Amino acid sequence: MPAPTLDRQPAGSPDEAALQQQFAATIAADRRIEPRDWMPEGYRKTLVRQVAQHAHSEIIGMQPEGDWLLAAPSLRRKAVLLAKVQDEAGHGLYLYSAAETLGADRADLTDKLIEGRQKYSSIFNYPTPSYADVGVIGWLVDGAAICNQVPLCRSSYGPYARAMIRVCKEESFHQRQGYELLMTMMRGTDEQRAMVQESVDRWWWPSLMMFGPPDDESPNTAQSMAWGIKRHTNDELRQRFVDMTVPQAQFLGVTLPDPDLAWDEESGHWRFGAIDWEEFKRVLGGQGPMNDVRIARRRAARDDNAWVVEAATAHARKHEAVPA
Amino acid sequence: MSEVTAAGGHGAVPTGPEVPVEPRPRAVRRDWPLYEVFVRGKRGLNHVHVGSLHAPDAEMAVDAARDLYTRRNEGVSIWVVRAADITASSPDEKDPLFAPSGDKVYRHPTFYEIPDGVPHI
């Protein structure tokens, strides 16, 4: 128990320097910032960008796998996929809630997404032509997301950290269902094994790109790490993902499409080949295979379902007007 | 190319100052209130705040909270309350509101020194 302090803090509204000092002390002690705390404007804005774009990625992320909902090969696989896609919607909503505690507005964020003024992860701009893609997305894409997201459970911003704890618990199911699906296919026919390999060939490099440009091209990483809203650099997380995934690929019996992939005894890490950052920039810049489709569908979901929102509002108003 | 980081969870996205963050009031079409959601994990426990959501009324807020916050048996009971109806203390922990408990260490059992030899106390 700390010694009792009998001298009272002087009352009165502290000036901005004192607030800044209090904020810095909270961060330095690895405690959490909560919505009604004073925070620097740059911290708030960076977090809104980060959380909103994370939310957008979850919502758009429903689409690539959602394409397989009606074509899944069994009732079991259909139920699993439906639960997974529903989780992605839930993750998006937890995150929009967190963004709203920072003064953002969910409907407005959706508009910004549809207008292309805010982005979502480039990974969702790739198509899913094969059912094996459902398994590979769970294994690689959700595996990469877990690498990114687990450290965010310790984000210095309380509502975001709490949302990430819920998300991470659920992502674990996503990755495992994907890996199990792939194991089942690998135990099947030659044709099924070829499907898995073909899908891995397409998704491996985009999965590595998910971690973002190399550290020397990420000038703001230092600030975000100082604020406790980013916990590891892009390259650190990418390396962690590769080290985690290579043994899983070996167990599965697939080949990762990188001739330079090699175990480095000295460092205890898997070394991998050069990433095509031009492709990353193209896809992020709107030139990916599915960018237009994703946004068009999100726009249609908003506009075509507007009547549901109106009907629910009208229903609520009607019941409000009738005395109980 | 602008600043891109993977700090947004599912993958790298632009995070530079060109990405707008401030809401535009006229763009907001919906006037559904914000509800805070509380879930009782199991019998014998308190309801605990789990998050928030927008809904047109309280009844639909409960339905939405069930789908959003209890997809895996996380709860046996849900409360929703309009965020606007919550009255809160000041966020500043050093607020004088809490000061009177800070200096009353004698309210804690560890304030009292009891010799090790005394059993069951």
Short mmCIF file of C-alpha atoms in Angstrom, two decimals:
data_model
loop_
_atom_site.label_atom_id
_atom_site.label_comp_id
_atom_site.label_asym_id
_atom_site.label_seq_id
_atom_site.Cartn_x
_atom_site.Cartn_y
_atom_site.Cartn_z
CA MET A 1 0.00 0.00 0.00
CA PRO A 2 1.40 3.43 -0.88
CA ALA A 3 2.16 5.84 1.91
CA PRO A 4 -0.77 8.12 2.71
CA THR A 5 -0.51 11.53 1.15
CA LEU A 6 -2.05 14.06 3.46
CA ASP A 7 -1.28 17.11 1.38
CA ARG A 8 -4.14 17.63 -1.07
CA GLN A 9 -3.66 18.34 -4.76
CA PRO A 10 -4.55 21.96 -5.44
CA ALA A 11 -7.94 22.20 -7.15
CA GLY A 12 -8.60 24.14 -10.33
CA SER A 13 -8.46 23.43 -14.07
CA PRO A 14 -4.96 22.44 -15.14
CA ASP A 15 -3.58 24.06 -18.25
CA GLU A 16 -2.66 22.21 -21.42
CA ALA A 17 0.94 21.60 -20.37
CA ALA A 18 -0.27 19.83 -17.25
CA LEU A 19 -2.74 17.78 -19.31
CA GLN A 20 -0.01 16.86 -21.75
CA GLN A 21 2.17 15.82 -18.83
CA GLN A 22 -0.59 13.70 -17.35
CA PHE A 23 -1.17 12.02 -20.74
CA ALA A 24 2.55 11.31 -21.14
CA ALA A 25 2.73 9.89 -17.62
CA THR A 26 -0.20 7.55 -18.31
CA ILE A 27 1.47 6.29 -21.49
CA ALA A 28 4.85 5.97 -19.77
CA ALA A 29 3.31 3.86 -17.00
CA ASP A 30 1.72 1.63 -19.69
CA ARG A 31 -1.73 2.52 -18.42
CA ARG A 32 -4.71 3.09 -20.71
CA ILE A 33 -6.16 6.28 -22.13
CA GLU A 34 -9.97 6.34 -21.85
CA PRO A 35 -12.44 8.24 -24.04
CA ARG A 36 -13.06 11.20 -21.73
CA ASP A 37 -9.36 11.73 -20.96
CA TRP A 38 -7.54 14.63 -22.51
CA MET A 39 -5.42 13.45 -25.44
CA PRO A 40 -3.24 15.21 -28.02
CA GLU A 41 -5.05 15.92 -31.28
CA GLY A 42 -2.47 13.94 -33.25
CA TYR A 43 -3.04 10.87 -31.06
CA ARG A 44 -6.81 11.10 -31.58
CA LYS A 45 -6.58 11.56 -35.33
CA THR A 46 -4.07 8.76 -35.80
CA LEU A 47 -6.28 6.44 -33.78
CA VAL A 48 -9.42 7.34 -35.75
CA ARG A 49 -7.57 6.50 -38.98
CA GLN A 50 -6.23 3.27 -37.55
CA VAL A 51 -9.47 2.06 -35.96
CA ALA A 52 -11.73 3.16 -38.83
CA GLN A 53 -9.58 1.46 -41.43
CA HIS A 54 -9.43 -1.64 -39.31
CA ALA A 55 -13.23 -1.61 -39.09
CA HIS A 56 -13.54 -1.10 -42.86
CA SER A 57 -11.23 -4.07 -43.43
CA GLU A 58 -13.42 -6.32 -41.29
CA ILE A 59 -16.56 -5.25 -43.14
CA ILE A 60 -15.08 -5.52 -46.64
CA GLY A 61 -13.40 -8.74 -45.47
CA MET A 62 -16.81 -10.41 -45.40
CA GLN A 63 -16.99 -10.31 -49.18
CA PRO A 64 -14.20 -12.57 -50.51
CA GLU A 65 -15.38 -15.53 -48.43
CA GLY A 66 -19.02 -14.54 -48.53
CA ASP A 67 -18.89 -15.47 -52.20
CA TRP A 68 -18.64 -19.12 -51.12
CA LEU A 69 -21.55 -19.15 -48.67
CA LEU A 70 -23.98 -20.62 -51.18
CA ALA A 71 -21.42 -22.93 -52.75
CA ALA A 72 -19.77 -24.49 -49.69
CA PRO A 73 -19.64 -28.26 -50.22
CA SER A 74 -21.51 -29.40 -47.09
CA LEU A 75 -23.90 -28.12 -44.47
CA ARG A 76 -21.09 -28.24 -41.89
CA ARG A 77 -18.76 -26.11 -44.01
CA LYS A 78 -21.61 -23.73 -44.78
CA ALA A 79 -22.47 -23.28 -41.08
CA VAL A 80 -18.80 -22.69 -40.22
CA LEU A 81 -18.35 -20.16 -43.00
CA LEU A 82 -21.54 -18.36 -42.08
CA ALA A 83 -20.37 -18.09 -38.45
CA LYS A 84 -17.03 -16.77 -39.62
CA VAL A 85 -18.48 -14.14 -41.93
CA GLN A 86 -20.88 -13.10 -39.17
CA ASP A 87 -17.88 -12.70 -36.84
CA GLU A 88 -16.25 -10.34 -39.33
CA ALA A 89 -19.37 -8.17 -39.23
CA GLY A 90 -19.19 -8.24 -35.43
CA HIS A 91 -15.52 -7.25 -35.47
CA GLY A 92 -16.32 -4.32 -37.72
CA LEU A 93 -19.03 -3.16 -35.33
CA TYR A 94 -16.83 -3.45 -32.20
CA LEU A 95 -14.29 -1.30 -34.01
CA TYR A 96 -16.76 1.30 -35.28
CA SER A 97 -17.95 1.59 -31.65
CA ALA A 98 -14.36 2.21 -30.55
CA ALA A 99 -13.93 4.83 -33.30
CA GLU A 100 -17.09 6.58 -32.12
CA THR A 101 -15.61 7.04 -28.65
CA LEU A 102 -13.03 9.24 -30.42
CA GLY A 103 -15.69 11.48 -31.94
CA ALA A 104 -16.13 9.70 -35.27
CA ASP A 105 -19.55 8.78 -36.62
CA ARG A 106 -20.18 5.32 -38.02
CA ALA A 107 -22.47 6.32 -40.88
CA ASP A 108 -20.01 9.00 -41.87
CA LEU A 109 -17.10 6.52 -41.77
CA THR A 110 -19.07 4.20 -44.07
CA ASP A 111 -19.62 7.09 -46.47
CA LYS A 112 -15.90 7.87 -46.44
CA LEU A 113 -15.15 4.22 -47.23
CA ILE A 114 -17.59 4.17 -50.15
CA GLU A 115 -16.24 7.45 -51.49
CA GLY A 116 -12.72 6.01 -51.37
CA ARG A 117 -11.50 8.63 -48.92
CA GLN A 118 -10.66 5.97 -46.35
CA LYS A 119 -9.13 2.64 -47.29
CA TYR A 120 -9.29 -0.98 -46.20
CA SER A 121 -6.64 -3.68 -46.29
CA SER A 122 -5.27 -4.42 -49.76
CA ILE A 123 -5.63 -8.16 -49.14
CA PHE A 124 -9.38 -8.03 -49.76
CA ASN A 125 -8.88 -6.78 -53.29
CA TYR A 126 -7.86 -10.24 -54.44
CA PRO A 127 -10.49 -12.63 -55.86
CA THR A 128 -11.54 -16.00 -54.41
CA PRO A 129 -12.07 -18.19 -57.51
CA SER A 130 -11.38 -21.48 -55.69
CA TYR A 131 -13.04 -23.05 -52.65
CA ALA A 132 -9.55 -23.73 -51.31
CA ASP A 133 -9.28 -19.95 -50.94
CA VAL A 134 -11.67 -20.17 -47.99
CA GLY A 135 -9.17 -22.39 -46.17
CA VAL A 136 -6.13 -20.41 -47.24
CA ILE A 137 -7.68 -17.11 -46.17
CA GLY A 138 -8.39 -18.58 -42.74
CA TRP A 139 -4.88 -19.97 -42.44
CA LEU A 140 -2.72 -17.23 -44.00
CA VAL A 141 -4.78 -14.04 -44.05
CA ASP A 142 -6.31 -14.54 -40.62
CA GLY A 143 -2.97 -15.87 -39.36
CA ALA A 144 -1.30 -12.64 -40.49
CA ALA A 145 -4.13 -10.63 -38.97
CA ILE A 146 -3.61 -12.42 -35.64
CA CYS A 147 0.10 -11.49 -35.71
CA ASN A 148 -0.91 -7.87 -36.23
CA GLN A 149 -3.77 -7.88 -33.78
CA VAL A 150 -2.49 -9.71 -30.71
CA PRO A 151 -0.09 -6.84 -29.82
CA LEU A 152 -2.99 -4.39 -30.32
CA CYS A 153 -4.73 -5.96 -27.30
CA ARG A 154 -2.21 -3.81 -25.40
CA SER A 155 -2.98 -0.64 -27.33
CA SER A 156 -2.76 2.41 -25.09
CA TYR A 157 -6.31 3.37 -26.09
CA GLY A 158 -8.67 1.44 -23.81
CA PRO A 159 -11.72 0.94 -26.07
CA TYR A 160 -9.54 -0.23 -28.98
CA ALA A 161 -7.58 -2.63 -26.76
CA ARG A 162 -10.80 -4.09 -25.36
CA ALA A 163 -12.28 -4.52 -28.84
CA MET A 164 -9.08 -6.26 -29.96
CA ILE A 165 -9.26 -8.73 -27.07
CA ARG A 166 -12.71 -9.84 -28.25
CA VAL A 167 -11.56 -9.92 -31.88
CA CYS A 168 -8.46 -12.01 -31.15
CA LYS A 169 -10.44 -14.64 -29.25
CA GLU A 170 -12.66 -15.06 -32.29
CA GLU A 171 -9.89 -14.92 -34.91
CA SER A 172 -8.38 -18.04 -33.40
CA PHE A 173 -11.45 -19.99 -34.54
CA HIS A 174 -11.06 -18.44 -37.99
CA GLN A 175 -7.51 -19.60 -38.41
CA ARG A 176 -8.16 -23.08 -37.09
CA GLN A 177 -11.21 -23.70 -39.28
CA GLY A 178 -9.13 -22.67 -42.30
CA TYR A 179 -6.27 -24.97 -41.44
CA GLU A 180 -8.62 -27.86 -40.74
CA LEU A 181 -10.35 -27.31 -44.08
CA LEU A 182 -6.97 -27.45 -45.84
CA MET A 183 -5.91 -30.59 -43.97
CA THR A 184 -9.13 -32.24 -45.11
CA MET A 185 -8.47 -31.28 -48.73
CA MET A 186 -4.84 -32.44 -48.50
CA ARG A 187 -6.08 -35.86 -47.39
CA GLY A 188 -8.35 -35.97 -50.45
CA THR A 189 -7.61 -36.45 -54.14
CA ASP A 190 -4.66 -35.20 -56.20
CA GLU A 191 -6.99 -32.65 -57.68
CA GLN A 192 -7.90 -31.32 -54.23
CA ARG A 193 -4.24 -31.12 -53.22
CA ALA A 194 -3.51 -29.20 -56.42
CA MET A 195 -6.33 -26.79 -55.56
CA VAL A 196 -4.76 -26.07 -52.17
CA GLN A 197 -1.30 -25.53 -53.68
CA GLU A 198 -2.67 -23.24 -56.39
CA SER A 199 -4.44 -21.17 -53.76
CA VAL A 200 -1.36 -20.96 -51.51
CA ASP A 201 0.65 -19.78 -54.54
CA ARG A 202 -1.74 -16.88 -55.01
CA TRP A 203 -2.12 -15.83 -51.36
CA TRP A 204 1.39 -16.21 -49.91
CA TRP A 205 2.92 -12.96 -51.15
CA PRO A 206 -0.16 -10.78 -50.60
CA SER A 207 -0.25 -12.16 -47.03
CA LEU A 208 3.32 -10.96 -46.45
CA MET A 209 2.36 -7.56 -47.86
CA MET A 210 -0.34 -7.26 -45.20
CA PHE A 211 2.31 -6.16 -42.71
CA GLY A 212 3.03 -3.02 -44.70
CA PRO A 213 6.18 -1.52 -46.21
CA PRO A 214 9.62 -2.22 -44.72
CA ASP A 215 10.52 -0.33 -41.56
CA ASP A 216 12.77 2.16 -43.33
CA GLU A 217 9.74 3.30 -45.37
CA SER A 218 7.49 3.77 -42.35
CA PRO A 219 8.47 7.17 -40.98
CA ASN A 220 5.57 7.45 -38.54
CA THR A 221 6.13 4.11 -36.85
CA ALA A 222 8.29 5.69 -34.15
CA GLN A 223 5.56 8.15 -33.15
CA SER A 224 2.91 5.44 -33.08
CA MET A 225 5.13 3.22 -30.97
CA ALA A 226 5.84 6.08 -28.57
CA TRP A 227 2.09 6.55 -28.21
CA GLY A 228 1.59 2.84 -27.54
CA ILE A 229 -0.81 2.39 -30.47
CA LYS A 230 1.67 0.27 -32.42
CA ARG A 231 3.70 -2.27 -30.48
CA HIS A 232 6.03 -3.85 -33.07
CA THR A 233 7.41 -2.70 -36.40
CA ASN A 234 6.11 -4.03 -39.74
CA ASP A 235 9.23 -6.11 -40.35
CA GLU A 236 9.19 -7.63 -36.87
CA LEU A 237 5.61 -8.78 -37.31
CA ARG A 238 6.26 -10.08 -40.82
CA GLN A 239 9.19 -12.15 -39.58
CA ARG A 240 7.10 -13.52 -36.72
CA PHE A 241 4.42 -14.56 -39.23
CA VAL A 242 6.87 -16.31 -41.54
CA ASP A 243 8.50 -18.18 -38.64
CA MET A 244 5.09 -19.28 -37.43
CA THR A 245 3.77 -20.31 -40.83
CA VAL A 246 6.61 -22.27 -42.43
CA PRO A 247 6.29 -25.28 -40.08
CA GLN A 248 2.51 -25.21 -40.60
CA ALA A 249 3.06 -25.36 -44.37
CA GLN A 250 5.44 -28.28 -43.94
CA PHE A 251 2.92 -30.18 -41.83
CA LEU A 252 0.21 -29.46 -44.39
CA GLY A 253 2.45 -30.63 -47.22
CA VAL A 254 2.28 -27.51 -49.38
CA THR A 255 5.16 -25.55 -50.90
CA LEU A 256 5.39 -21.84 -50.17
CA PRO A 257 6.14 -20.12 -53.50
CA ASP A 258 9.47 -18.59 -52.54
CA PRO A 259 12.71 -20.21 -53.80
CA ASP A 260 14.70 -18.03 -51.37
CA LEU A 261 12.90 -19.31 -48.30
CA ALA A 262 15.60 -20.85 -46.09
CA TRP A 263 16.25 -21.55 -42.42
CA ASP A 264 18.95 -19.34 -40.96
CA GLU A 265 20.56 -21.26 -38.15
CA GLU A 266 22.43 -18.28 -36.79
CA SER A 267 19.46 -15.97 -36.28
CA GLY A 268 16.93 -18.70 -35.67
CA HIS A 269 14.63 -17.23 -38.32
CA TRP A 270 13.32 -18.21 -41.75
CA ARG A 271 14.77 -15.91 -44.41
CA PHE A 272 12.50 -15.06 -47.31
CA GLY A 273 12.78 -13.46 -50.74
CA ALA A 274 12.07 -9.93 -51.92
CA ILE A 275 8.47 -8.70 -51.81
CA ASP A 276 7.02 -7.04 -54.92
CA TRP A 277 6.10 -3.68 -53.41
CA GLU A 278 5.01 -2.38 -56.80
CA GLU A 279 2.14 -4.86 -56.74
CA PHE A 280 1.26 -3.74 -53.22
CA LYS A 281 1.16 -0.10 -54.30
CA ARG A 282 -0.95 -0.93 -57.34
CA VAL A 283 -3.53 -2.86 -55.33
CA LEU A 284 -3.66 -0.28 -52.56
CA GLY A 285 -3.94 2.46 -55.13
CA GLY A 286 -7.13 0.95 -56.54
CA GLN A 287 -5.66 -1.13 -59.36
CA GLY A 288 -6.22 -4.50 -57.67
CA PRO A 289 -8.42 -7.10 -59.35
CA MET A 290 -11.43 -6.56 -57.08
CA ASN A 291 -11.29 -2.97 -55.76
CA ASP A 292 -14.28 -1.73 -57.74
CA VAL A 293 -16.38 -4.81 -57.01
CA ARG A 294 -15.81 -4.56 -53.25
CA ILE A 295 -16.81 -0.93 -53.02
CA ALA A 296 -19.75 -1.30 -55.41
CA ARG A 297 -21.13 -4.10 -53.26
CA ARG A 298 -20.67 -2.11 -50.05
CA ARG A 299 -22.44 0.81 -51.67
CA ALA A 300 -25.30 -1.45 -52.78
CA ALA A 301 -25.59 -2.86 -49.25
CA ARG A 302 -25.95 0.64 -47.87
CA ASP A 303 -28.36 1.94 -50.50
CA ASP A 304 -30.47 -1.18 -51.17
CA ASN A 305 -31.01 -1.78 -47.47
CA ALA A 306 -31.80 1.81 -46.59
CA TRP A 307 -35.48 0.87 -46.44
CA VAL A 308 -34.75 -1.48 -43.51
CA VAL A 309 -33.19 1.38 -41.57
CA GLU A 310 -36.18 3.58 -42.39
CA ALA A 311 -38.69 0.90 -41.43
CA ALA A 312 -36.96 0.22 -38.09
CA THR A 313 -36.88 3.95 -37.36
CA ALA A 314 -40.56 4.31 -38.22
CA HIS A 315 -41.39 1.31 -36.02
CA ALA A 316 -39.51 2.83 -33.09
CA ARG A 317 -41.22 6.21 -33.53
CA LYS A 318 -44.64 4.62 -33.65
CA HIS A 319 -44.09 2.70 -30.42
CA GLU A 320 -42.63 5.76 -28.75
CA ALA A 321 -45.77 7.72 -29.59
CA VAL A 322 -48.15 5.16 -28.03
CA PRO A 323 -48.31 5.50 -24.22
CA ALA A 324 -47.51 2.17 -22.53
CA MET B 1 3.14 7.05 -51.77
CA SER B 2 1.69 8.26 -48.50
CA GLU B 3 2.37 6.77 -45.09
CA VAL B 4 1.13 3.20 -44.88
CA THR B 5 1.12 1.09 -41.76
CA ALA B 6 -0.23 -2.28 -40.75
CA ALA B 7 -1.31 -0.96 -37.38
CA GLY B 8 -4.91 -1.23 -38.55
CA GLY B 9 -5.09 -4.94 -37.83
CA HIS B 10 -6.04 -6.74 -41.02
CA GLY B 11 -3.28 -5.25 -43.10
CA ALA B 12 -1.46 -2.21 -44.29
CA VAL B 13 -3.53 0.86 -45.08
CA PRO B 14 -2.72 4.53 -45.67
CA THR B 15 -2.51 6.39 -42.37
CA GLY B 16 -1.15 9.74 -43.49
CA PRO B 17 -2.67 13.14 -42.78
CA GLU B 18 -4.51 13.08 -46.14
CA VAL B 19 -6.94 10.53 -44.72
CA PRO B 20 -9.90 12.52 -43.35
CA VAL B 21 -11.10 11.80 -39.82
CA GLU B 22 -13.60 14.48 -38.86
CA PRO B 23 -17.28 13.62 -39.31
CA ARG B 24 -19.31 15.82 -41.62
CA PRO B 25 -22.55 16.60 -39.80
CA ARG B 26 -24.72 16.67 -42.91
CA ALA B 27 -23.56 13.26 -44.02
CA VAL B 28 -25.21 11.68 -40.98
CA ARG B 29 -28.58 10.44 -42.11
CA ARG B 30 -29.43 8.24 -39.20
CA ASP B 31 -30.64 9.43 -35.85
CA TRP B 32 -30.55 6.16 -33.93
CA PRO B 33 -29.37 6.72 -30.36
CA LEU B 34 -26.28 5.09 -28.90
CA TYR B 35 -26.93 2.34 -26.34
CA GLU B 36 -24.37 1.04 -23.87
CA VAL B 37 -24.55 -2.74 -23.45
CA PHE B 38 -24.09 -4.69 -20.20
CA VAL B 39 -23.93 -8.47 -20.09
CA ARG B 40 -24.23 -10.87 -17.14
CA GLY B 41 -21.77 -13.63 -17.93
CA LYS B 42 -23.49 -16.20 -15.72
CA ARG B 43 -25.76 -16.37 -12.71
CA GLY B 44 -24.05 -14.96 -9.64
CA LEU B 45 -22.05 -12.32 -11.50
CA ASN B 46 -22.75 -8.63 -12.04
CA HIS B 47 -23.69 -7.24 -15.41
CA VAL B 48 -20.50 -5.86 -16.96
CA HIS B 49 -20.18 -3.21 -19.64
CA VAL B 50 -19.13 -4.84 -22.92
CA GLY B 51 -19.53 -2.10 -25.53
CA SER B 52 -22.08 -0.03 -27.34
CA LEU B 53 -24.27 -0.02 -30.42
CA HIS B 54 -26.82 2.11 -32.27
CA ALA B 55 -30.43 0.99 -32.44
CA PRO B 56 -33.77 2.64 -33.20
CA ASP B 57 -35.21 1.65 -29.80
CA ALA B 58 -34.34 -0.28 -26.64
CA GLU B 59 -36.02 -3.50 -27.73
CA MET B 60 -34.08 -3.64 -31.00
CA ALA B 61 -30.95 -2.68 -29.07
CA VAL B 62 -31.34 -5.85 -26.96
CA ASP B 63 -31.80 -7.96 -30.11
CA ALA B 64 -28.74 -6.41 -31.74
CA ALA B 65 -26.71 -6.79 -28.54
CA ARG B 66 -27.54 -10.47 -28.46
CA ASP B 67 -26.13 -10.93 -31.97
CA LEU B 68 -23.18 -8.64 -31.48
CA TYR B 69 -21.96 -9.46 -27.98
CA THR B 70 -23.19 -12.98 -27.13
CA ARG B 71 -22.47 -15.17 -30.16
CA ARG B 72 -20.55 -17.65 -27.98
CA ASN B 73 -22.54 -18.05 -24.77
CA GLU B 74 -20.95 -14.94 -23.28
CA GLY B 75 -24.06 -14.10 -21.33
CA VAL B 76 -27.35 -15.06 -19.73
CA SER B 77 -28.79 -11.56 -19.40
CA ILE B 78 -28.41 -8.26 -21.28
CA TRP B 79 -29.08 -4.68 -20.17
CA VAL B 80 -29.07 -1.79 -22.58
CA VAL B 81 -29.23 1.86 -21.57
CA ARG B 82 -29.11 4.96 -23.70
CA ALA B 83 -25.64 6.45 -23.43
CA ALA B 84 -27.23 9.88 -23.09
CA ASP B 85 -29.01 8.75 -19.90
CA ILE B 86 -25.79 7.88 -18.06
CA THR B 87 -24.51 10.41 -15.58
CA ALA B 88 -20.80 9.97 -14.99
CA SER B 89 -18.21 11.35 -12.63
CA SER B 90 -15.41 13.47 -13.98
CA PRO B 91 -12.87 11.47 -15.98
CA ASP B 92 -9.99 13.03 -14.12
CA GLU B 93 -8.83 10.49 -11.54
CA LYS B 94 -7.35 13.22 -9.42
CA ASP B 95 -10.77 14.79 -9.17
CA PRO B 96 -11.59 15.93 -5.62
CA LEU B 97 -14.50 13.46 -5.75
CA PHE B 98 -12.12 10.62 -5.04
CA ALA B 99 -9.68 12.50 -2.84
CA PRO B 100 -11.42 11.70 0.48
CA SER B 101 -10.81 7.95 -0.04
CA GLY B 102 -7.17 8.45 -0.97
CA ASP B 103 -6.08 9.56 2.48
CA LYS B 104 -8.13 7.11 4.55
CA VAL B 105 -5.70 4.24 4.47
CA TYR B 106 -7.08 3.07 7.82
CA ARG B 107 -10.10 1.74 5.91
CA HIS B 108 -7.90 -1.07 4.55
CA PRO B 109 -7.05 -4.18 6.58
CA THR B 110 -3.34 -3.86 5.76
CA PHE B 111 -3.23 -0.61 7.77
CA TYR B 112 -3.20 -2.64 10.99
CA GLU B 113 -0.09 -4.47 12.16
CA ILE B 114 -0.84 -7.83 13.73
CA PRO B 115 2.01 -10.13 14.89
CA ASP B 116 2.58 -13.19 12.71
CA GLY B 117 1.80 -15.52 15.59
CA VAL B 118 -1.86 -14.54 15.82
CA PRO B 119 -3.90 -17.14 13.89
CA HIS B 120 -6.88 -16.61 11.57
CA ILE B 121 -6.81 -12.82 11.32
#
